[in-house]
Short mmCIF file of C-alpha atoms and ligand atoms in Angstrom, two decimals:
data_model
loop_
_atom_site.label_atom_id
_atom_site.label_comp_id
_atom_site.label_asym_id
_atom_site.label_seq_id
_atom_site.Cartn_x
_atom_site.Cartn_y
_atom_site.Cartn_z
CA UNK A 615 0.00 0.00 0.00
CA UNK A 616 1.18 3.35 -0.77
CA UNK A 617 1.92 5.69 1.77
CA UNK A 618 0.40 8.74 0.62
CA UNK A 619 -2.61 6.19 0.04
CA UNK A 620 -2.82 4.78 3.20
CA UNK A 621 -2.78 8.42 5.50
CA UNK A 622 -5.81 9.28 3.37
CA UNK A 623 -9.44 8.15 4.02
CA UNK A 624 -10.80 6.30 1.00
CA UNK A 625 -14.58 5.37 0.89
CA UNK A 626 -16.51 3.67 -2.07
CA UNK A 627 -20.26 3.38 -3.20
CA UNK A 628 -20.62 0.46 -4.85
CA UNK A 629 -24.11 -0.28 -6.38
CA UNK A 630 -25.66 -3.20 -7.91
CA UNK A 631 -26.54 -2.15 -11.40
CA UNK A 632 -30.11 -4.01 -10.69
CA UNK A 633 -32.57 -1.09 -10.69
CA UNK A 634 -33.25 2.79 -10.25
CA UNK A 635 -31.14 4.29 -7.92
CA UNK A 636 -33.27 4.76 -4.87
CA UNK A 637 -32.87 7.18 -2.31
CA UNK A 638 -31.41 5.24 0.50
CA UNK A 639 -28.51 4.32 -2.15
CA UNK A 640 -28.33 8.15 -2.25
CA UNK A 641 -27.65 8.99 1.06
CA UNK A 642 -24.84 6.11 1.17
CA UNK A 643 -22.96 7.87 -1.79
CA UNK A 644 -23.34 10.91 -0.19
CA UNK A 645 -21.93 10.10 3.18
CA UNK A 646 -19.10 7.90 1.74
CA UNK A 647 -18.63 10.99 -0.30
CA UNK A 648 -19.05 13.55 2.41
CA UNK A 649 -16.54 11.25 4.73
CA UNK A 650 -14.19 10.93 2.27
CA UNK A 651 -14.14 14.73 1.53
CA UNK A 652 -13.62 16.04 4.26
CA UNK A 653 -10.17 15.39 4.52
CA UNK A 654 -9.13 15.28 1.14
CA UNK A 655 -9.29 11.82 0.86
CA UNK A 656 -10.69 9.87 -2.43
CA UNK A 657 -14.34 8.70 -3.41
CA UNK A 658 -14.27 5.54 -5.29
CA UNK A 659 -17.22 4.46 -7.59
CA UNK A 660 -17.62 0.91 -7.92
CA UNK A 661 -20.30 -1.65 -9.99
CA UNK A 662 -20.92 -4.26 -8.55
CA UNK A 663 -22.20 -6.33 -11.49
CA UNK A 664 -20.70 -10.00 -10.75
CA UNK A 665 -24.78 -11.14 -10.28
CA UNK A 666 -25.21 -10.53 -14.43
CA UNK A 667 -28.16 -12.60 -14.25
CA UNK A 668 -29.85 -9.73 -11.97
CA UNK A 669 -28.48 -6.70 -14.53
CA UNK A 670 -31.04 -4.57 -15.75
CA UNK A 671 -29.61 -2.50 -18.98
CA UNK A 672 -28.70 0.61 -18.65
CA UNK A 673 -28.93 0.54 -15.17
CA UNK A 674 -25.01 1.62 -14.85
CA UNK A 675 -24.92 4.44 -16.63
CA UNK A 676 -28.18 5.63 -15.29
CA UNK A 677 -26.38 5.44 -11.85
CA UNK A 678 -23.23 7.29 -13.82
CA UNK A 679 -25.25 9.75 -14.88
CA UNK A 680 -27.61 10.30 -11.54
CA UNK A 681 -24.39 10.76 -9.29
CA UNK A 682 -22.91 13.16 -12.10
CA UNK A 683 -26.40 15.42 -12.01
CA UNK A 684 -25.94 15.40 -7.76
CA UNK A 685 -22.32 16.35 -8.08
CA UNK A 686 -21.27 13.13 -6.72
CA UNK A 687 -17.80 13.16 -8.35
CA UNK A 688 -15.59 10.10 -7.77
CA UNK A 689 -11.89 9.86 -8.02
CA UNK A 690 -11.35 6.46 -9.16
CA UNK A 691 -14.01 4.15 -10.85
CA UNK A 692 -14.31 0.53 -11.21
CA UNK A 693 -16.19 -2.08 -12.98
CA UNK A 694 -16.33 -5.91 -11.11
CA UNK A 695 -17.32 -7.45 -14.18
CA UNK A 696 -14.57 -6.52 -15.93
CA UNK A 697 -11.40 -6.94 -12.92
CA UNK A 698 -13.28 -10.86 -12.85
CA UNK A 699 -10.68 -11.32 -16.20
CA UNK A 700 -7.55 -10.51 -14.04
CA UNK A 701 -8.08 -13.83 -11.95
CA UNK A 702 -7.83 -11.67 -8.58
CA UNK A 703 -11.20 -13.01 -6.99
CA UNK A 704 -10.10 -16.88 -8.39
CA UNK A 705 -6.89 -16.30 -6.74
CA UNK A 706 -8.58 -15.40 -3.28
CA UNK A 707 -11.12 -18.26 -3.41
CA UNK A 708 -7.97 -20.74 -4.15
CA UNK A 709 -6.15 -19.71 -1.45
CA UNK A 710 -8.57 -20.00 0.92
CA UNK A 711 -9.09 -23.75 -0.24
CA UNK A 712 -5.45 -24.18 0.19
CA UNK A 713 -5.77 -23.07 3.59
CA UNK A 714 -8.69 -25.21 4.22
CA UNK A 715 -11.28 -22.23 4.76
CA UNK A 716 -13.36 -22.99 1.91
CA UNK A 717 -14.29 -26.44 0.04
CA UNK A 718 -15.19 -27.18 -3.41
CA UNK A 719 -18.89 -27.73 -3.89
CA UNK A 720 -21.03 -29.52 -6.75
CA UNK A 721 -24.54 -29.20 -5.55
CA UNK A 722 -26.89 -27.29 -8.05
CA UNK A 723 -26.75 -23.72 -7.55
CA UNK A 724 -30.50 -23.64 -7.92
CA UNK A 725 -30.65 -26.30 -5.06
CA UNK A 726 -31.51 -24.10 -1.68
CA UNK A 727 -30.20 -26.63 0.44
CA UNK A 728 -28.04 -24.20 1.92
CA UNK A 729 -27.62 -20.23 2.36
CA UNK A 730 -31.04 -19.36 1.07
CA UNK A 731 -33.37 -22.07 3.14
CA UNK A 732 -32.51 -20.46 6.54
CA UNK A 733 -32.43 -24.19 7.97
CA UNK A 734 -29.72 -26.22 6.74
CA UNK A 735 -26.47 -24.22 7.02
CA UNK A 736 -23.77 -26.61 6.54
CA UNK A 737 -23.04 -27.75 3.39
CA UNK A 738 -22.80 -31.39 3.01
CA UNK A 739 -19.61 -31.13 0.33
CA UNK A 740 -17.76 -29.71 2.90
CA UNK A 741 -15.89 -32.89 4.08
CA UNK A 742 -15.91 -34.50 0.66
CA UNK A 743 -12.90 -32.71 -0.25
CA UNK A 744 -14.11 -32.08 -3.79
CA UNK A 745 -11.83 -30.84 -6.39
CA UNK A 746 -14.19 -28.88 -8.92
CA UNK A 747 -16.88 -26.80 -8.53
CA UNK A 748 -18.41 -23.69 -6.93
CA UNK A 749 -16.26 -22.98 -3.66
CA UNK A 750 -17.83 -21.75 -0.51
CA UNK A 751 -16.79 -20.50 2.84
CA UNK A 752 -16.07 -23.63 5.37
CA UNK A 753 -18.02 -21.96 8.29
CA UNK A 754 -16.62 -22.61 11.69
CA UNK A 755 -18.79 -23.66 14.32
CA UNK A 756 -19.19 -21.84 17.58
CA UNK A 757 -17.01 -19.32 17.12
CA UNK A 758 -17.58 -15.25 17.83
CA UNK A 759 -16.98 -12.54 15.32
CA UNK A 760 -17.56 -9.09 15.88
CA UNK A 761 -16.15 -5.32 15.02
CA UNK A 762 -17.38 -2.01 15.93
CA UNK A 763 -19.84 -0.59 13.67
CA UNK A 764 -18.73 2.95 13.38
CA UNK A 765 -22.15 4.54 12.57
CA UNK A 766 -23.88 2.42 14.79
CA UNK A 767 -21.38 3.28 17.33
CA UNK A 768 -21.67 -0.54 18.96
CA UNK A 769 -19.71 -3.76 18.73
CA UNK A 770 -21.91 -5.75 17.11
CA UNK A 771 -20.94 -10.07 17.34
CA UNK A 772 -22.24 -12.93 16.12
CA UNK A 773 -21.84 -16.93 17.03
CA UNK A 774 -20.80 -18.25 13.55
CA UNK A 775 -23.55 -21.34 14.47
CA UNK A 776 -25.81 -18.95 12.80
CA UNK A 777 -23.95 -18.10 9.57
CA UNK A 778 -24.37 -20.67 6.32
CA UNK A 779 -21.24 -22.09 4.34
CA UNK A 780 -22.04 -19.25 1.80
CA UNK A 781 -20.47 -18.99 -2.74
CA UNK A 782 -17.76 -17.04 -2.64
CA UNK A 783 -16.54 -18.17 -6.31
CA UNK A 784 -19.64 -19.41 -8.74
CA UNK A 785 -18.85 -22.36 -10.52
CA UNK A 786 -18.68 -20.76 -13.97
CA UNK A 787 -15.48 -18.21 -12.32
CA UNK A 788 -17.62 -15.21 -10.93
CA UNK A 789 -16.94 -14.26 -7.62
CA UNK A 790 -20.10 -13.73 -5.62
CA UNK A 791 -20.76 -10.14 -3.82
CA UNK A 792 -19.09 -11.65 -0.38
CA UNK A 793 -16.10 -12.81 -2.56
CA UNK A 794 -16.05 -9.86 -4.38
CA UNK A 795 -16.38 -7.32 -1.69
CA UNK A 796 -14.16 -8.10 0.67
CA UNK A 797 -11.42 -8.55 -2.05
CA UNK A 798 -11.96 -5.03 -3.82
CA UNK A 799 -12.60 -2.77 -0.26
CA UNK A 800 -9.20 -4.78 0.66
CA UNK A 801 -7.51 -3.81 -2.95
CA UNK A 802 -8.58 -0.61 -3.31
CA UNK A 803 -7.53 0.28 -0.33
CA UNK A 804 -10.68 1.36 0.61
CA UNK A 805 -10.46 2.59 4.67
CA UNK A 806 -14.17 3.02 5.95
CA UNK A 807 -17.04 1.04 4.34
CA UNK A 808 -20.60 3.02 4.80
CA UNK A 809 -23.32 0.59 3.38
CA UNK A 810 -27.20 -0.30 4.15
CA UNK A 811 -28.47 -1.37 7.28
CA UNK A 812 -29.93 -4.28 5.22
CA UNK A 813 -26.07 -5.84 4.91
CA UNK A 814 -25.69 -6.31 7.99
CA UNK A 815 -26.23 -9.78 8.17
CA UNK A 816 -23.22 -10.52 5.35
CA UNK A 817 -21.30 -8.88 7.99
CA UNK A 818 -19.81 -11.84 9.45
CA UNK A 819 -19.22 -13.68 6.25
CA UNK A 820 -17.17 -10.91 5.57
CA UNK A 821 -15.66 -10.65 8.71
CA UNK A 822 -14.37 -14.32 8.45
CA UNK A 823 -13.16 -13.97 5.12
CA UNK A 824 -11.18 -10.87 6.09
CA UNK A 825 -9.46 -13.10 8.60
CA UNK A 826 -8.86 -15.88 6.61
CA UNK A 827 -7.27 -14.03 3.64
CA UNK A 828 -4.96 -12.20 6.11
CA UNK A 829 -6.34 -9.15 4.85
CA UNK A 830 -6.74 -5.75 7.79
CA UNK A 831 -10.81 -4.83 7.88
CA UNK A 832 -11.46 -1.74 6.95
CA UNK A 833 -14.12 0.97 9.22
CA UNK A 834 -17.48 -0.32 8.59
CA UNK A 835 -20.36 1.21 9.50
CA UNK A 836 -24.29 0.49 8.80
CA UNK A 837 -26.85 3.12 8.00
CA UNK A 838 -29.83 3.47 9.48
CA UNK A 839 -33.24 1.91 7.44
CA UNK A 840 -35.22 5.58 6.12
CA UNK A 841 -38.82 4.72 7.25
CA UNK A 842 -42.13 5.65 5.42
CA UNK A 843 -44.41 8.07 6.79
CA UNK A 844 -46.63 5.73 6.71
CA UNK A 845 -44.89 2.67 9.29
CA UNK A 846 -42.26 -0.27 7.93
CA UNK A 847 -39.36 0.99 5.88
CA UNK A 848 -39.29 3.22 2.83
CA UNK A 849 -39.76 1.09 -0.25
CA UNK A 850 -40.19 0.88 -3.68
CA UNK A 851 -43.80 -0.32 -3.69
CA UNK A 852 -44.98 2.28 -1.35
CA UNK A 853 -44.38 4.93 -3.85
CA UNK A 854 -41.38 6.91 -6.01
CA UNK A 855 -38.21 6.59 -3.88
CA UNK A 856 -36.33 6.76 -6.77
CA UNK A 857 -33.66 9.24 -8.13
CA UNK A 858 -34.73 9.75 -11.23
CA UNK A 859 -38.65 9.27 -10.80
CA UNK A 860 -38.06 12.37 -8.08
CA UNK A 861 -36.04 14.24 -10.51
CA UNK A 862 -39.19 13.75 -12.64
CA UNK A 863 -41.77 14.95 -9.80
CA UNK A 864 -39.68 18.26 -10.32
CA UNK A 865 -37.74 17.81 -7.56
CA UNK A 866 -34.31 20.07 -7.84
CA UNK A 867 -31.13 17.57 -7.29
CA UNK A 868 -29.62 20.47 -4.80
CA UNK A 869 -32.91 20.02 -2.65
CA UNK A 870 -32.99 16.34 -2.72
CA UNK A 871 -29.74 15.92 -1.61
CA UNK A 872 -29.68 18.76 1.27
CA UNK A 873 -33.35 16.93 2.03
CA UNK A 874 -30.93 13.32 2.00
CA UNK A 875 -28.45 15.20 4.20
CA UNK A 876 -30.42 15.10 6.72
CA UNK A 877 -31.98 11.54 6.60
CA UNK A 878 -29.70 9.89 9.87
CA UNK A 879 -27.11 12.64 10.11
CA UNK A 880 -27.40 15.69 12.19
CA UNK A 881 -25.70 18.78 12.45
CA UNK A 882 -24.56 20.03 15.46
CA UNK A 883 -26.41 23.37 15.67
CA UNK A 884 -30.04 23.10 13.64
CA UNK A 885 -28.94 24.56 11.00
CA UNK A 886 -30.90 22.85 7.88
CA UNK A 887 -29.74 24.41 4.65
CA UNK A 888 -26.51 23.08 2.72
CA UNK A 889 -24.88 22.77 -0.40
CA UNK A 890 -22.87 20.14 -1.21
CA UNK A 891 -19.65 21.68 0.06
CA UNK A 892 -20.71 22.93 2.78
CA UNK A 893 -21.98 19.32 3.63
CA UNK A 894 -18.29 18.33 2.89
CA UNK A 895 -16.99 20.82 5.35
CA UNK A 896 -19.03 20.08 8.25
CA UNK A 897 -19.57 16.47 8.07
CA UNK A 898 -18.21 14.57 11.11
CA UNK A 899 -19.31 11.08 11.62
CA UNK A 900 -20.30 11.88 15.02
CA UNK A 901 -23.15 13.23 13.70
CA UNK A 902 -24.79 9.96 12.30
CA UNK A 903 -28.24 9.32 14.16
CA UNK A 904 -29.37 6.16 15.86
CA UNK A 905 -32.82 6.34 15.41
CA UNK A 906 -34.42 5.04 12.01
CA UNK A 907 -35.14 8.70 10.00
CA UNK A 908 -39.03 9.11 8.05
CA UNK A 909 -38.90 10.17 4.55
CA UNK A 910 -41.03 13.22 4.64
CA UNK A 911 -42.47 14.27 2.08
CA UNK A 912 -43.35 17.70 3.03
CA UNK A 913 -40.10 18.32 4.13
CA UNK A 914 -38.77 17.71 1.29
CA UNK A 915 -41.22 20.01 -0.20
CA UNK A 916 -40.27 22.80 1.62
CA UNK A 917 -36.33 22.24 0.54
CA UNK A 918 -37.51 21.81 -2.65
CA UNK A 919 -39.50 25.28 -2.26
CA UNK A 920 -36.34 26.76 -0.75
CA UNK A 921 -34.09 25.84 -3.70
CA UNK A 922 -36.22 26.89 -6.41
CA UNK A 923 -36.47 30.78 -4.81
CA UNK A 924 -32.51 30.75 -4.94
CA UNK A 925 -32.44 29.94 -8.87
CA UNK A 926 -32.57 33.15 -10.56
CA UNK A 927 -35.12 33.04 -13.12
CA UNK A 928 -33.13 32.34 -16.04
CA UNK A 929 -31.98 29.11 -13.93
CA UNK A 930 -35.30 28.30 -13.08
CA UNK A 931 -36.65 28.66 -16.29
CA UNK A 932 -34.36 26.87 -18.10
CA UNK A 933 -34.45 23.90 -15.53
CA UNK A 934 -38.60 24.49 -16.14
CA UNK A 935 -38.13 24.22 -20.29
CA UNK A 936 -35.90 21.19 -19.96
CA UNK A 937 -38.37 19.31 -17.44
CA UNK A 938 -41.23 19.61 -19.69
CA UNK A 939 -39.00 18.18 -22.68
CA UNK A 940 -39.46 21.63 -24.38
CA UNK A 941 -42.86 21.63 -24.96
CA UNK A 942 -42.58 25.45 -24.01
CA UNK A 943 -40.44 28.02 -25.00
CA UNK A 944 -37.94 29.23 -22.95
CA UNK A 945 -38.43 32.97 -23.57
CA UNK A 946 -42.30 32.15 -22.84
CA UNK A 947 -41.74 30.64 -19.33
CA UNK A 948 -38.79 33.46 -18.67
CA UNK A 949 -41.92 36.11 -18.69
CA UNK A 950 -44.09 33.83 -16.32
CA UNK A 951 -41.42 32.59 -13.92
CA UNK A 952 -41.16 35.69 -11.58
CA UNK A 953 -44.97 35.14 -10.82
CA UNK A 954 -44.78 31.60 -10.08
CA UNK A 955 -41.65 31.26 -8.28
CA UNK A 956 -42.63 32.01 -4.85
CA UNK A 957 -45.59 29.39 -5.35
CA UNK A 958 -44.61 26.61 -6.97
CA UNK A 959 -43.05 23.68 -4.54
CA UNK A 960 -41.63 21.79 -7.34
CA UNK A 961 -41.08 22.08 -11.34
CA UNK A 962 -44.12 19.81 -12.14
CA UNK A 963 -46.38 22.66 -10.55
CA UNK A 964 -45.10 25.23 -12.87
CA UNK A 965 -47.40 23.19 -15.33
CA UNK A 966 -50.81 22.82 -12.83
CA UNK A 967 -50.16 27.07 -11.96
CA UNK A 968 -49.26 28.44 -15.54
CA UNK A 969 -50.96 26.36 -17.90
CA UNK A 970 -53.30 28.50 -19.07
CA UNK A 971 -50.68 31.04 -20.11
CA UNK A 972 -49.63 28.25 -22.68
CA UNK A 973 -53.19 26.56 -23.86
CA UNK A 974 -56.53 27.98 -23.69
CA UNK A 975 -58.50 26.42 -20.38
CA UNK A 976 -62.08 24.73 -20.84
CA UNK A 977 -64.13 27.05 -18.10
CA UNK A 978 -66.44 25.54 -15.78
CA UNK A 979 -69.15 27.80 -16.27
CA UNK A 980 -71.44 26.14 -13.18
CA UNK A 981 -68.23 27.66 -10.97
CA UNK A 982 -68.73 31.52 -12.71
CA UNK A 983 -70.54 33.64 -9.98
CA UNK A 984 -74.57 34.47 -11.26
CA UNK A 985 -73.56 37.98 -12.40
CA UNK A 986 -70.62 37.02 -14.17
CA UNK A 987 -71.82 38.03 -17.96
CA UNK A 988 -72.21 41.71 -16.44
CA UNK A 989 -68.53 41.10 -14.67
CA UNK A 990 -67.04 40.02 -18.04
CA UNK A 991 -68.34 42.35 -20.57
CA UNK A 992 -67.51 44.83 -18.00
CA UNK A 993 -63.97 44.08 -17.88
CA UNK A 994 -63.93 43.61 -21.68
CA UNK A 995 -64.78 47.41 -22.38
CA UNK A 996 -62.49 48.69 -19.73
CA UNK A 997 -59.18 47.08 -21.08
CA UNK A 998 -60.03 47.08 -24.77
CA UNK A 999 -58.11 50.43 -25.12
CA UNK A 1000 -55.92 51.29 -22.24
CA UNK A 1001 -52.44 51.56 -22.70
CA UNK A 1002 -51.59 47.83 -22.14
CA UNK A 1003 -49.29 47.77 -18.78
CA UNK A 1004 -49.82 46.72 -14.98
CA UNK A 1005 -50.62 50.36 -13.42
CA UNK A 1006 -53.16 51.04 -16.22
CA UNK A 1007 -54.91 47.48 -16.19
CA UNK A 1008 -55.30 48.13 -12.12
CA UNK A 1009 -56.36 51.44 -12.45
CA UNK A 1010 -59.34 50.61 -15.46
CA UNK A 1011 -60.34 47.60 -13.68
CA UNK A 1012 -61.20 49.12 -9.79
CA UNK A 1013 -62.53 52.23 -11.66
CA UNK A 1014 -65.33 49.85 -13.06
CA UNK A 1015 -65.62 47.98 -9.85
CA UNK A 1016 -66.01 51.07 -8.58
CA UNK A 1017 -68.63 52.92 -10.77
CA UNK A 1018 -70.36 49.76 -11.17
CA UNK A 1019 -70.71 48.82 -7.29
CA UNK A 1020 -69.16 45.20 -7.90
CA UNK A 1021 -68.16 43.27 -5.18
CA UNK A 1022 -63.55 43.14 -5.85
CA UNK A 1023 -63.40 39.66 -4.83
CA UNK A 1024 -66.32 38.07 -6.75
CA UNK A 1025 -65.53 40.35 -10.17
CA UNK A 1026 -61.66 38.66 -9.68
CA UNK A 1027 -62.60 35.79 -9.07
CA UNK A 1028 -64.65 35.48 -12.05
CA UNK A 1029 -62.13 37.43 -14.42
CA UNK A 1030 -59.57 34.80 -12.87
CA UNK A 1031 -61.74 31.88 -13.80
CA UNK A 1032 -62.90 33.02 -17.29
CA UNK A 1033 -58.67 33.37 -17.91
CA UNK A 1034 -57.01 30.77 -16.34
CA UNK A 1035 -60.15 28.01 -15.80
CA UNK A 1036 -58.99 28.11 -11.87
CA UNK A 1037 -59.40 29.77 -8.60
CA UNK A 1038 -55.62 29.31 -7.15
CA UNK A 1039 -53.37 31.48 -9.52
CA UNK A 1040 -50.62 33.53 -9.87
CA UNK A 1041 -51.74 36.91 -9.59
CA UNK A 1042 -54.40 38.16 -12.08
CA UNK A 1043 -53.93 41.24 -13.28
CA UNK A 1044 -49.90 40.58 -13.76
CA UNK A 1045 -50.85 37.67 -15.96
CA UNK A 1046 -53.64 39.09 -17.86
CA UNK A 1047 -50.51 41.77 -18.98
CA UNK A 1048 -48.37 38.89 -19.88
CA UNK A 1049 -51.05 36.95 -21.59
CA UNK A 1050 -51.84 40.18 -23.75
CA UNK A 1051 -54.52 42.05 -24.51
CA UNK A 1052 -55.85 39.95 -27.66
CA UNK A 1053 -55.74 36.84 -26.18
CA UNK A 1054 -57.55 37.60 -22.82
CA UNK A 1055 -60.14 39.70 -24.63
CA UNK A 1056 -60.95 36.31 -26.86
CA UNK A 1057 -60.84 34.71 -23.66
CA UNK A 1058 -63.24 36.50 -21.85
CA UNK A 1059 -65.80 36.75 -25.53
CA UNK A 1060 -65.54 33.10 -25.43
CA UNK A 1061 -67.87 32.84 -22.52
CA UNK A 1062 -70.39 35.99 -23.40
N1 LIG B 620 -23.50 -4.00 -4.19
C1 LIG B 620 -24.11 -3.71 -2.95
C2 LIG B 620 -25.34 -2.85 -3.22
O1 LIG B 620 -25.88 -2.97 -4.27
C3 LIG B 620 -23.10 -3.00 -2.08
C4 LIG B 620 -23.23 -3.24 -0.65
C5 LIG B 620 -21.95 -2.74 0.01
O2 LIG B 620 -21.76 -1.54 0.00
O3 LIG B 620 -21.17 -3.53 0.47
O4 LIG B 620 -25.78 -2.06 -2.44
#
């Protein structure tokens, strides 16, 4: 091991290229990111593909891509699938059968005689000194393994009794993820492992193959399971926990990750608002939480709310234009963005609040008030004329109300409908201007 290498912390995320990227697999890049960060240490990205049957295409670079868009950058990158062809995780499953920690086995992988059945956790080819074949772990018997789980902040054991002779090497050469693991984190140098409370159990098969290849255990430390609001943990049935579906919702990635942040790590004052560096700068692992976190959804909201009044509104807009696959112009939304901006809670609502500046709405005429013909033409001869800006528009319009002895709210609410087709809008009179003035007078004809 280098030198310079070995005084620096190195962390790694290492997905499964199996799926969307879901939130929890989020927050584990981010921390290994933030922890390696912090001190100047190195961020390793790793697939973790030696499971090909389970590979979804296009899953990797979707993951590539979805760490790139959160500013995830990582110093060194690796592919499993590919390192299989140097013979480094053959080479590790030999040696432990030279050493007598692991045994040859011919039983049909689809046979569940053994790891998956829960029951039966010795292998019966592991006294008959086999020569071919898939190679497991030779799981002692009654003996304790343990480390200290530096998230959970416990030493956490385990009687080997309970573990099963588990694949490391498949028989047609591919390591399995315990094989594969514990050989790369110990390769790459990697110093603190942050993964999924949901590993734990491989723990100790880990554990004991770190001992038997002579190989010094990195930091390893479990998060916490994110919960759903509504009880059990956060999952993929119960709704969009992905990245990219998320991203979709309109969700900015600068909000999702400061929401992430957040979700089992605390700062130490209650401060709630940070970018991405200033994560990095502050991050201390001391800060990690013990209890289970709840994915919120109106919390996230209100991030999401918070980062979208920061963009200016070129940012916003743009972000706006490329959400909705530019289906609207971008010097369109430009003009409508400073009236929505302090509304909308994520992209997708720039759609549901400024529609109707885009495509005509169908108006519910049952929801008009009864004297809304008299409101309507009303309005109609008081803007047909005036010099079309904001001042002039207000002026006209309370004049009428005025001479006419309207009731404001009911004559705006009517004018609002006969525009825009709903009652919750961005202000009025400000989009009536941007609308123009041939447009809302057709508008408000339409429905005389
Ligand atoms: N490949 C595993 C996953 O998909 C990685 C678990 C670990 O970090 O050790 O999450």
């Amino acid at each position: 091991m280098s030198e310079k290498r070995k005084s620096k912390i190195r962390t790694r995320f290492a997905p499964s290229p199996t799926g969307d990227l879901h939130i929890g697999s989020l927050r584990t890049a981010l921390y290994s990111y933030a922890l390696a960060k912090h001190s100047g240490g190195d961020f390793i990205l790793r697939i973790e593909d030696t499971d090909q049957k389970r590979e979804i295409k296009g899953s990797k670079e979707k993951i590539l891509e979805l760490l790139e868009t959160f500013g995830l950058k990582w110093d060194e990158y690796y592919v499993q699938s590919e390192r299989v062809k140097t013979g480094i995780y053959q080479d590790a499953a030999l040696s432990l059968v030279k050493k007598g920690y692991a045994f040859y086995c011919q039983c049909s992988p689809r046979n569940p005689k053994t790891e998956s059945s829960g029951k039966v956790l010795r292998d019966p080819c592991r006294d008959l000194n086999l020569k071919t074949g898939a190679i497991k772990l030779k799981v002692p018997e009654n003996k304790i393994v343990s480390f200290n789980d530096f998230v959970l902040n416990k030493k956490i054991s385990w009687n080997t009794s309970s573990v099963a002779d588990t694949t490391l090497l498949k028989s047609d050469g591919f390591p399995t993820y315990h094989l594969a693991v514990v050989v790369d984190d110990y390769l790459m140098e990697v110093s603190h492992v942050l993964r999924g409370h949901d590993w734990l159990p491989s723990t100790p098969i880990h554990l004991l193959v770190y001992e038997y290849l002579g190989y010094k255990m990195p930091a390893i430390g479990h998060l916490t399971d994110i919960l759903d609001p509504e009880g059990g943990k956060l999952s993929k049935r119960k709704g969009s926990v992905s990245c990219e579906a998320l991203l979709n919702d309109g969700y900015l990635p600068e909000a999702l990750l400061n929401f992430v942040m957040l979700l089992g790590w605390a700062p130490k004052d209650n401060r709630e608002l940070f970018t991405l560096s200033d994560f990095v700068s502050v991050f201390d692992p001391d800060g990690f939480q013990k209890n289970n976190p709840i994915f919120n959804r109106d919390k996230l909201d209100w991030f999401n709310g918070e980062y979208i009044r920061q963009l200016s509104d070129k940012d916003l807009a743009s972000r706006i234009v490329k959400l909705f696959r530019d289906e609207y112009a971008l010097s369109d939304v430009l003009k409508v963005v400073p009236l929505v901006k302090e509304r909308i809670k994520t992209l997708r609502e720039f759609e549901t609040l400024a529609g109707f500046f885009f495509e005509r709405p169908g108006v519910d005429v049952s929801l008009l008030g009864g004297n809304y013909k008299e409101h309507l033409s009303t309005c109609l001869e008081a803007i047909k004329s005036i010099p079309w800006n904001l001042d002039s528009l207000n002026e006209a319009l309370m004049n009428k109300i005025k001479e006419k002895g309207f009731k404001t709210g009911d004559f705006f609410m009517d004018l609002r409908l006969a525009i825009t087709g709903k009652r919750i809008t961005p202000p009025i009179n400000e989009s009536i201007i941007i609308l123009g003035r041939d447009e809302t007078l057709e508008r408000i004809s339409a429905l005389l």
